[in-house]
Amino acid sequence: MNGNKEKPKARKPKAKILRPLGYLERYELSMLSLDLYRGNMVTCQYTIPASLLSSPSSSSSPSPNFELLQGTVESGIARLVLAHPFLRVGLRGESRRKPDWMSLESVDFRRHVQWHHVPSSATEEEYEREVEGFIRGQLDERFLEWGHAHTDGMSAKIWHEDLLRNLNELLRNKGTVDPLPELKDRILTIPPAALQLLPPLHTLCKFPVSLGYALATLWRELKPPALASSSIKSDVTSARWSPISVKPYKPQYRQFALSNAELGRVITMCRSKGTTLTGLLQALVMASLACRLTPEEAQGFLGVTIVNLRPLIEGEERAKKVLREVKEKTGESVDLKRMMANYMTAMTHEFETQLVKDIRARAGSGEEGSASKDRIAALDQLVWSTAGRIRGEIQAKLDRGLKNDLLGLVKAVLDFRVLFKDMVKKPRAHSFAVTNLGVIDGNPGSGTEVGADREGGWSIDRAIFSVSPEVAGSAFTVCPIAVKGGELWVSCDWQDCAMDAALGDGVTADLEAWLRYFGGISEV
């Protein structure tokens, strides 16, 4: 994986305590340290500009000038690390009840940046297998040095957008590597004046909760495992069909792509039906599971949508005060929408028994799945009405802001490790989740499409968003992301022991078939 055959001995960086982890950060770290979750990633394909390519006399195909390419990319990453505090912190006491963030005096790229060479003779199919194999391998790795306790999925998108900007700024320096004094021999020294961590989420904003919401939610989330088992068995929307099993932790991962033309038609249909891609995906997963599971296995479902909190936080008075103090102290203006951190929450959607009965009644018996030609025709109206309802629920959450959010109750949890140890003894609540990162502008300011002329600078041609499964979370997760003017990639994952591979493959195939149908190119 490395450019060098032997990985050099890394210099161990010194550290000092910055602050304790916040509530959400401790929640995520507890999952990671107990091996109940492993991480998320956004994988992007970049177009390399002509100035960083060389054409050997023996070949008419340009290949990267590796030394210049490596120096340019790592210089861009170094600027990214200096701009985002969470890329240069470590952890102390990750297995304790209250761990701390530690500052690092340096970041060693020999440990954290790997260069993997794909032979120029590789076919497109071989390249695609290489990329998917890389993603699968990363999702099965444990990363405590940097993971969801540090940043969320939106941060991974920000990482690539900021790196792209940095690379193009470097390119304007006539293709040469702009010297960065702090980066020497692939070790980045962190200057004392670098921006420090912002306060934790619950210092930046308030999460007010009503008494009724607090009592109902605390009882549901914190009740003992024995009582939880009896109550969830009577809850027809719980995921009884997917029991929680801690071991083995083996992710199953699938992905597929829609062309930009197909994506455009899907988005146009969503708008005409008063919904979004997230709402549509929620409805499609529900319909697929309803057709593929029997009434004895599942009478209803709970779905989850991951919500980016950044637009809601920036208007909070507490956050504004913190940002004013940062500017007065450092002279830097901080845009919370562009900060890499853990600023997310989750909301639940209920798919009640009658809806699932209606899906099954209209689908009829026989062939499994929801995406046969006849079933698409039969279920079309129900799918769109459900998708519209989900969009309305998400909009209501955004309009409500931070009120009655689960994050408003996390202060009641004394030890998140104990919480998760109890949670894995309970029946699973949620059947599936959708986490949508939206669109990456892979060629900002150019007005050109994906795959533009290399002379135009660096660009992102493709993005894939992937997550590892949560042992105690949703059984099945769907992650869409698109590049402006390019393809939509959808990844699906589940824990091997939580969901039969045939069921996971079937739901994934249904999603792809429905989306291609709405995209105007269907073989069903």
Coordinates of C-alpha atoms in Angstrom, one line a residue:
M1 CA 0.0 0.0 0.0
N2 CA 2.8 2.4 0.8
G3 CA 5.0 4.0 -1.8
N4 CA 8.0 2.6 0.1
K5 CA 8.2 -1.1 0.7
E6 CA 9.0 -0.8 4.4
K7 CA 7.0 1.6 6.5
P8 CA 9.4 3.8 8.4
K9 CA 9.3 4.0 12.1
A10 CA 6.9 6.8 13.1
R11 CA 7.9 9.5 15.4
K12 CA 5.5 9.4 18.4
P13 CA 3.9 12.8 18.8
K14 CA 3.6 14.6 22.1
A15 CA 0.2 15.6 23.3
K16 CA -1.6 17.7 25.9
I17 CA -5.2 17.6 27.1
L18 CA -7.6 19.9 25.1
R19 CA -11.0 19.1 26.6
P20 CA -13.2 16.1 27.6
L21 CA -15.2 14.5 24.9
G22 CA -18.8 15.9 24.5
Y23 CA -21.9 13.7 25.0
L24 CA -22.3 12.8 21.3
E25 CA -18.5 12.2 20.9
R26 CA -18.6 9.8 23.9
Y27 CA -21.6 8.0 22.5
E28 CA -19.8 7.4 19.2
L29 CA -16.5 6.5 20.8
S30 CA -18.2 3.9 23.0
M31 CA -19.5 2.1 19.9
L32 CA -16.0 2.2 18.4
S33 CA -14.2 1.0 21.5
L34 CA -16.7 -1.9 22.1
D35 CA -16.4 -2.9 18.4
L36 CA -20.1 -2.2 17.7
Y37 CA -19.3 0.1 14.8
R38 CA -16.2 0.8 12.8
G39 CA -16.5 3.9 10.6
N40 CA -17.7 5.7 7.5
M41 CA -15.9 6.9 4.4
V42 CA -16.3 8.8 1.2
T43 CA -14.2 7.5 -1.7
C44 CA -13.6 10.0 -4.5
Q45 CA -12.1 9.6 -8.0
Y46 CA -10.1 12.7 -9.0
T47 CA -9.1 13.8 -12.5
I48 CA -5.3 14.7 -12.4
P49 CA -4.4 17.9 -14.3
A50 CA -2.1 17.7 -17.3
S51 CA 0.8 19.5 -15.5
L52 CA 1.1 16.6 -13.1
L53 CA 1.2 14.0 -15.8
S54 CA 4.2 12.8 -17.8
S55 CA 4.2 10.9 -21.1
P56 CA 7.1 8.4 -21.3
S57 CA 8.5 8.0 -24.7
S58 CA 7.6 4.3 -24.6
S59 CA 3.9 5.1 -24.1
S60 CA 1.4 7.5 -25.6
S61 CA -0.7 7.3 -22.4
P62 CA 0.1 10.0 -19.8
S63 CA 1.0 8.7 -16.3
P64 CA 1.4 10.6 -13.1
N65 CA 4.7 12.2 -12.3
F66 CA 4.6 10.4 -8.9
E67 CA 7.1 12.5 -6.9
L68 CA 5.3 15.7 -8.0
L69 CA 1.9 14.2 -7.6
Q70 CA 2.7 12.9 -4.1
G71 CA 4.1 16.2 -3.0
T72 CA 1.1 18.1 -4.3
V73 CA -1.5 15.9 -2.8
E74 CA 0.2 15.7 0.6
S75 CA 0.7 19.4 0.6
G76 CA -3.1 19.8 0.0
I77 CA -3.9 17.3 2.8
A78 CA -1.5 19.2 5.1
R79 CA -3.4 22.4 4.6
L80 CA -6.6 20.5 5.3
V81 CA -5.2 19.2 8.6
L82 CA -4.1 22.6 9.7
A83 CA -7.6 24.0 8.9
H84 CA -9.6 21.4 10.8
P85 CA -8.7 20.7 14.4
F86 CA -10.3 17.3 14.6
L87 CA -7.7 16.0 12.0
R88 CA -4.9 16.6 14.5
V89 CA -6.2 15.4 17.9
G90 CA -5.7 12.1 19.7
L91 CA -7.6 10.3 22.4
R92 CA -6.8 9.5 26.0
G93 CA -8.7 6.9 28.0
E94 CA -11.0 5.7 25.1
S95 CA -12.2 2.9 27.4
R96 CA -13.0 5.2 30.3
R97 CA -16.3 6.8 31.1
K98 CA -15.0 10.3 30.4
P99 CA -12.1 10.2 27.8
D100 CA -10.2 13.3 26.7
W101 CA -9.1 14.9 23.4
M102 CA -5.4 15.4 23.2
S103 CA -3.6 17.9 21.0
L104 CA -0.8 16.5 18.8
E105 CA 2.4 18.3 18.0
S106 CA 2.7 16.6 14.7
V107 CA 0.9 14.3 12.2
D108 CA 3.0 11.6 10.5
F109 CA 1.8 11.1 6.9
R110 CA 4.0 7.9 6.8
R111 CA 1.4 6.4 9.1
H112 CA -1.8 8.1 7.8
V113 CA -1.4 8.5 4.0
Q114 CA -0.9 5.4 1.9
W115 CA -0.3 5.3 -1.8
H116 CA -1.6 2.3 -3.6
H117 CA -0.6 1.7 -7.2
V118 CA -3.0 0.2 -9.7
P119 CA -1.2 -1.1 -12.9
S120 CA -1.7 1.1 -15.9
S121 CA -2.6 -2.1 -17.8
A122 CA -5.6 -2.7 -15.6
T123 CA -8.9 -2.8 -17.4
E124 CA -11.9 -0.8 -16.2
E125 CA -13.4 -3.9 -14.7
E126 CA -10.2 -4.7 -12.8
Y127 CA -10.0 -1.1 -11.6
E128 CA -13.7 -1.2 -10.3
R129 CA -13.0 -4.4 -8.4
E130 CA -9.9 -2.8 -6.9
V131 CA -11.9 0.2 -5.7
E132 CA -14.7 -1.9 -4.2
G133 CA -12.3 -4.3 -2.6
F134 CA -10.5 -1.4 -1.0
I135 CA -13.8 0.0 0.4
R136 CA -14.8 -3.4 1.8
G137 CA -11.4 -3.8 3.5
Q138 CA -11.6 -0.3 5.1
L139 CA -15.1 -0.9 6.4
D140 CA -13.9 -4.0 8.3
E141 CA -10.9 -2.2 9.9
R142 CA -11.0 -0.7 13.4
F143 CA -10.0 2.9 13.6
L144 CA -9.8 4.5 17.1
E145 CA -7.2 7.1 16.1
W146 CA -9.8 8.7 13.8
G147 CA -13.4 7.8 13.5
H148 CA -17.0 8.8 14.1
A149 CA -16.2 10.1 17.5
H150 CA -14.1 12.8 15.7
T151 CA -16.3 13.5 12.7
D152 CA -19.5 12.5 10.9
G153 CA -20.3 11.5 7.4
M154 CA -20.8 15.1 6.3
S155 CA -17.3 15.8 7.4
A156 CA -15.9 13.2 5.0
K157 CA -17.7 15.1 2.2
I158 CA -16.2 18.4 3.5
W159 CA -12.8 16.8 3.5
H160 CA -12.9 16.1 -0.2
E161 CA -14.4 19.5 -1.1
D162 CA -11.7 21.3 0.9
L163 CA -8.9 19.1 -0.5
L164 CA -10.1 19.8 -4.0
R165 CA -10.0 23.5 -3.4
N166 CA -6.5 23.2 -1.9
L167 CA -5.2 21.2 -4.9
N168 CA -6.5 23.8 -7.4
E169 CA -5.0 26.6 -5.4
L170 CA -1.6 24.7 -5.5
L171 CA -2.1 24.2 -9.2
R172 CA -2.3 27.9 -9.8
N173 CA 1.3 28.1 -8.5
K174 CA 2.3 26.8 -12.0
G175 CA 1.9 23.1 -11.0
T176 CA 4.7 23.2 -8.5
V177 CA 4.4 22.3 -4.8
D178 CA 4.0 25.5 -2.8
P179 CA 6.4 25.1 0.1
L180 CA 4.8 24.5 3.5
P181 CA 7.3 25.0 6.2
E182 CA 5.4 22.8 8.7
L183 CA 5.6 19.8 6.3
K184 CA 9.0 18.1 6.1
D185 CA 9.9 14.5 5.3
R186 CA 6.2 13.7 5.3
I187 CA 5.8 14.9 8.9
L188 CA 3.5 17.8 9.5
T189 CA 4.4 19.9 12.6
I190 CA 1.4 21.6 14.1
P191 CA 2.1 25.3 14.9
P192 CA 0.9 26.6 18.3
A193 CA -1.3 29.2 16.6
A194 CA -3.4 26.6 14.7
L195 CA -7.1 26.8 15.4
Q196 CA -8.0 24.7 18.4
L197 CA -11.1 22.5 19.0
L198 CA -14.4 24.2 19.3
P199 CA -16.4 23.4 22.5
P200 CA -18.6 20.3 22.3
L201 CA -22.0 20.3 20.7
H202 CA -24.0 20.8 23.9
T203 CA -22.0 23.9 24.7
L204 CA -22.7 25.3 21.2
C205 CA -26.4 24.9 21.5
K206 CA -29.4 23.9 23.6
F207 CA -31.6 20.9 23.0
P208 CA -34.8 21.7 24.8
V209 CA -37.2 18.8 25.5
S210 CA -40.8 18.7 26.7
L211 CA -41.7 16.7 29.8
G212 CA -43.8 14.2 27.8
Y213 CA -41.1 13.6 25.2
A214 CA -38.5 13.2 28.0
L215 CA -40.4 10.7 30.0
A216 CA -41.5 8.6 27.0
T217 CA -38.0 8.6 25.4
L218 CA -36.0 7.9 28.5
W219 CA -38.2 4.9 29.4
R220 CA -37.9 3.5 25.9
E221 CA -34.2 4.0 25.6
L222 CA -33.0 3.3 29.2
K223 CA -35.3 0.6 30.5
P224 CA -33.7 -2.7 31.6
P225 CA -33.1 -5.4 29.0
A226 CA -35.7 -7.7 30.5
L227 CA -38.4 -5.2 30.3
A228 CA -37.3 -4.0 26.9
S229 CA -37.6 -7.5 25.5
S230 CA -41.2 -7.9 26.7
S231 CA -42.3 -4.5 25.4
I232 CA -40.6 -4.6 22.0
K233 CA -42.2 -8.0 21.4
S234 CA -45.5 -6.3 21.6
D235 CA -44.3 -3.4 19.4
V236 CA -45.2 -4.5 15.9
T237 CA -42.8 -2.1 14.2
S238 CA -39.6 -3.4 16.0
A239 CA -37.0 -5.4 14.0
R240 CA -37.7 -8.7 15.6
W241 CA -36.7 -10.4 12.3
S242 CA -33.0 -9.2 12.9
P243 CA -31.8 -10.3 16.3
I244 CA -28.7 -8.4 17.7
S245 CA -25.5 -10.4 17.7
V246 CA -22.2 -8.8 18.7
K247 CA -20.0 -11.4 17.0
P248 CA -18.8 -12.0 14.4
Y249 CA -18.5 -8.4 13.2
K250 CA -18.5 -9.0 9.4
P251 CA -19.8 -6.2 7.2
Q252 CA -21.7 -7.1 4.0
Y253 CA -21.4 -4.3 1.4
R254 CA -23.0 -3.7 -2.0
Q255 CA -23.0 -0.7 -4.3
F256 CA -24.5 0.5 -7.6
A257 CA -24.6 3.6 -9.7
L258 CA -27.2 5.6 -11.7
S259 CA -26.2 7.8 -14.6
N260 CA -26.6 11.5 -14.3
A261 CA -29.5 11.3 -16.8
E262 CA -31.3 8.7 -14.7
L263 CA -30.6 10.7 -11.5
G264 CA -32.1 13.8 -13.1
R265 CA -35.3 12.0 -14.0
V266 CA -35.6 10.5 -10.4
I267 CA -35.1 13.9 -8.8
T268 CA -37.7 15.4 -11.2
M269 CA -40.2 12.8 -10.2
C270 CA -39.5 13.3 -6.5
R271 CA -40.2 17.0 -6.9
S272 CA -43.4 16.4 -8.8
K273 CA -44.5 14.1 -6.0
G274 CA -43.6 16.4 -3.2
T275 CA -40.7 14.4 -1.8
T276 CA -37.0 14.0 -1.9
L277 CA -34.6 11.2 -2.7
T278 CA -34.3 10.4 1.0
G279 CA -38.0 10.1 1.3
L280 CA -38.2 7.9 -1.8
L281 CA -35.4 5.6 -0.5
Q282 CA -37.2 5.2 2.9
A283 CA -40.4 4.2 1.1
L284 CA -38.6 1.8 -1.3
V285 CA -36.7 -0.1 1.5
M286 CA -39.9 -0.4 3.4
A287 CA -41.8 -1.8 0.4
S288 CA -39.0 -4.3 -0.4
L289 CA -38.8 -5.6 3.2
A290 CA -42.6 -5.9 3.3
C291 CA -42.6 -8.1 0.2
R292 CA -39.6 -10.2 1.3
L293 CA -40.5 -10.8 4.9
T294 CA -43.6 -12.6 6.0
P295 CA -46.3 -11.1 8.4
E296 CA -45.0 -13.5 11.0
E297 CA -41.5 -12.0 10.7
A298 CA -42.5 -8.3 10.4
Q299 CA -45.8 -6.5 10.8
G300 CA -44.4 -3.0 10.6
F301 CA -41.1 -1.2 10.5
L302 CA -39.1 1.7 12.0
G303 CA -36.8 3.6 9.6
V304 CA -34.1 6.1 10.5
T305 CA -33.0 9.3 8.7
I306 CA -29.6 10.8 9.7
V307 CA -29.9 14.6 9.9
N308 CA -27.1 17.2 9.5
L309 CA -27.3 19.6 12.4
R310 CA -25.0 22.3 11.0
P311 CA -27.7 24.5 9.5
L312 CA -29.6 24.4 12.8
I313 CA -26.6 25.1 15.0
E314 CA -25.3 28.2 13.3
G315 CA -28.3 30.2 14.2
E316 CA -28.0 29.4 18.0
E317 CA -27.0 32.3 20.2
R318 CA -24.5 30.1 22.1
A319 CA -22.8 29.1 18.9
K320 CA -22.7 32.7 17.7
K321 CA -21.1 33.7 21.0
V322 CA -18.4 31.0 20.7
L323 CA -17.6 32.0 17.2
R324 CA -17.2 35.7 18.2
E325 CA -14.8 34.7 20.9
V326 CA -12.8 32.5 18.5
K327 CA -12.5 35.5 16.1
E328 CA -11.5 37.9 18.8
K329 CA -8.8 35.5 20.0
T330 CA -7.4 34.2 16.7
G331 CA -8.7 36.6 14.1
E332 CA -10.2 33.6 12.2
S333 CA -13.8 33.4 11.1
V334 CA -15.2 29.9 11.5
D335 CA -18.1 28.7 9.3
L336 CA -19.9 25.9 11.2
K337 CA -21.4 24.6 8.0
R338 CA -17.8 23.9 6.8
M339 CA -16.4 22.4 10.0
M340 CA -15.4 18.8 10.3
A341 CA -16.9 17.6 13.5
N342 CA -19.7 15.4 14.8
Y343 CA -22.8 17.5 14.2
M344 CA -25.5 15.1 13.4
T345 CA -28.6 13.5 14.9
A346 CA -31.2 10.8 13.9
M347 CA -34.9 10.8 13.5
T348 CA -37.3 7.8 13.4
H349 CA -40.1 7.1 10.9
E350 CA -42.9 4.6 11.7
F351 CA -44.3 2.4 9.0
E352 CA -47.4 1.1 10.7
T353 CA -49.1 -2.3 10.4
Q354 CA -51.9 -1.1 8.1
L355 CA -49.5 0.4 5.5
V356 CA -47.4 -2.9 5.5
K357 CA -50.6 -4.9 5.1
D358 CA -51.7 -2.7 2.1
I359 CA -48.2 -3.1 0.5
R360 CA -48.5 -6.9 0.8
A361 CA -52.1 -7.0 -0.4
R362 CA -51.3 -4.9 -3.5
A363 CA -48.1 -6.8 -4.3
G364 CA -49.9 -10.1 -4.2
S365 CA -48.3 -13.5 -3.6
G366 CA -45.6 -15.3 -5.5
E367 CA -42.4 -13.8 -6.7
E368 CA -40.2 -12.2 -4.0
G369 CA -39.3 -8.6 -4.0
S370 CA -41.1 -5.4 -4.8
A371 CA -39.5 -4.5 -8.2
S372 CA -41.1 -6.9 -10.7
K373 CA -43.0 -5.1 -13.5
D374 CA -46.4 -5.9 -12.1
R375 CA -45.5 -5.1 -8.5
I376 CA -44.0 -1.7 -9.5
A377 CA -47.3 -0.8 -11.2
A378 CA -49.3 -2.1 -8.2
L379 CA -47.2 -0.3 -5.5
D380 CA -46.4 2.9 -7.3
Q381 CA -49.1 5.0 -5.6
L382 CA -48.4 3.7 -2.1
V383 CA -44.6 4.2 -2.5
W384 CA -45.0 7.8 -3.6
S385 CA -47.6 8.7 -0.9
T386 CA -45.3 7.2 1.7
A387 CA -42.3 9.0 0.4
G388 CA -44.2 12.3 0.6
R389 CA -45.1 11.6 4.2
I390 CA -41.5 10.9 5.1
R391 CA -40.4 14.2 3.4
G392 CA -43.0 16.0 5.5
E393 CA -41.7 14.4 8.7
I394 CA -38.1 15.5 7.9
Q395 CA -39.3 19.0 7.1
A396 CA -41.2 19.2 10.4
K397 CA -38.0 18.1 12.2
L398 CA -36.0 20.9 10.5
D399 CA -38.8 23.5 11.2
R400 CA -38.8 22.4 14.9
G401 CA -35.1 22.8 15.1
L402 CA -33.3 21.3 18.1
K403 CA -36.4 20.9 20.3
N404 CA -37.4 17.3 21.4
D405 CA -34.3 15.8 19.9
L406 CA -32.8 12.6 21.4
L407 CA -29.6 14.6 22.0
G408 CA -31.5 16.6 24.5
L409 CA -31.6 13.6 26.8
V410 CA -28.0 12.3 26.6
K411 CA -27.0 14.1 29.8
A412 CA -29.1 11.4 31.6
V413 CA -26.7 8.7 30.5
L414 CA -23.9 8.3 33.1
D415 CA -21.8 5.8 31.2
F416 CA -22.3 5.2 27.4
R417 CA -20.3 2.0 27.5
V418 CA -22.8 0.6 30.0
L419 CA -25.7 1.8 27.8
F420 CA -24.4 -0.1 24.8
K421 CA -23.7 -3.2 26.8
D422 CA -27.3 -3.2 27.9
M423 CA -28.5 -2.3 24.4
V424 CA -27.0 -5.3 22.7
K425 CA -29.1 -7.5 25.1
K426 CA -32.3 -6.0 23.8
P427 CA -34.3 -6.7 20.7
R428 CA -33.4 -4.5 17.7
A429 CA -35.7 -1.6 17.3
H430 CA -34.9 -0.1 13.8
S431 CA -35.0 -2.1 10.5
F432 CA -33.2 0.3 8.2
A433 CA -31.6 3.8 7.9
V434 CA -30.9 6.3 5.1
T435 CA -28.0 8.7 5.4
N436 CA -27.8 11.0 2.4
L437 CA -24.8 13.3 1.9
G438 CA -26.3 15.0 -1.1
V439 CA -24.1 16.4 -3.9
I440 CA -20.4 17.2 -4.2
D441 CA -19.5 19.9 -6.6
G442 CA -16.5 18.2 -8.3
N443 CA -15.6 21.2 -10.5
P444 CA -16.6 24.3 -8.6
G445 CA -16.6 27.6 -10.5
S446 CA -15.8 25.9 -13.9
G447 CA -19.3 25.5 -15.2
T448 CA -18.1 22.3 -16.9
E449 CA -19.4 18.8 -16.6
V450 CA -17.7 15.7 -15.0
G451 CA -14.8 14.5 -16.9
A452 CA -13.7 18.0 -18.1
D453 CA -10.4 18.6 -19.9
R454 CA -7.4 17.9 -17.6
E455 CA -6.1 21.4 -18.4
G456 CA -9.0 22.8 -16.4
G457 CA -7.5 21.7 -13.1
W458 CA -8.3 19.1 -10.5
S459 CA -11.8 17.8 -10.4
I460 CA -13.8 15.0 -8.7
D461 CA -15.5 12.7 -11.1
R462 CA -17.2 10.2 -8.7
A463 CA -18.0 9.8 -5.0
I464 CA -19.1 6.8 -3.1
F465 CA -20.4 7.0 0.5
S466 CA -20.0 3.9 2.6
V467 CA -20.6 3.0 6.3
S468 CA -20.0 0.0 8.4
P469 CA -23.0 -1.5 10.1
E470 CA -24.0 -0.6 13.7
V471 CA -24.4 -3.8 15.7
A472 CA -27.2 -2.4 17.9
G473 CA -28.5 0.0 15.2
S474 CA -30.5 -0.4 12.0
A475 CA -30.2 -3.8 10.3
F476 CA -29.8 -2.3 6.8
T477 CA -28.3 1.1 5.8
V478 CA -28.6 3.0 2.5
C479 CA -26.0 5.7 1.6
P480 CA -26.5 7.8 -1.5
I481 CA -24.1 10.5 -2.8
A482 CA -23.7 12.2 -6.2
V483 CA -21.2 14.4 -7.9
K484 CA -22.7 17.5 -9.6
G485 CA -23.2 16.6 -13.3
G486 CA -22.2 13.0 -12.6
E487 CA -23.4 9.7 -11.3
L488 CA -25.4 8.9 -8.2
W489 CA -23.8 6.1 -6.2
V490 CA -25.8 4.1 -3.7
S491 CA -24.2 1.8 -1.2
C492 CA -26.0 -0.7 1.1
D493 CA -24.5 -2.5 4.1
W494 CA -25.6 -4.8 6.9
Q495 CA -23.9 -7.1 9.5
D496 CA -23.5 -10.6 8.2
C497 CA -25.1 -12.2 11.2
A498 CA -27.9 -9.7 11.4
M499 CA -29.4 -10.2 8.0
D500 CA -29.4 -13.1 5.5
A501 CA -27.2 -12.3 2.5
A502 CA -30.0 -13.3 0.1
L503 CA -32.4 -10.8 1.8
G504 CA -29.7 -8.0 1.7
D505 CA -29.0 -8.7 -1.9
G506 CA -32.7 -8.8 -2.7
V507 CA -33.4 -5.4 -1.0
T508 CA -30.4 -3.9 -2.8
A509 CA -31.6 -5.3 -6.2
D510 CA -35.1 -3.9 -5.5
L511 CA -33.7 -0.4 -4.8
E512 CA -31.7 -0.4 -8.0
A513 CA -34.6 -1.7 -10.1
W514 CA -37.0 0.9 -8.8
L515 CA -34.5 3.7 -9.2
R516 CA -33.7 2.6 -12.8
Y517 CA -37.4 2.4 -13.5
F518 CA -38.0 5.9 -12.3
G519 CA -34.8 7.0 -14.1
G520 CA -36.4 5.9 -17.4
I521 CA -34.2 2.9 -18.1
S522 CA -35.7 -0.3 -16.8
E523 CA -35.4 -3.9 -17.7
V524 CA -38.1 -5.2 -15.4

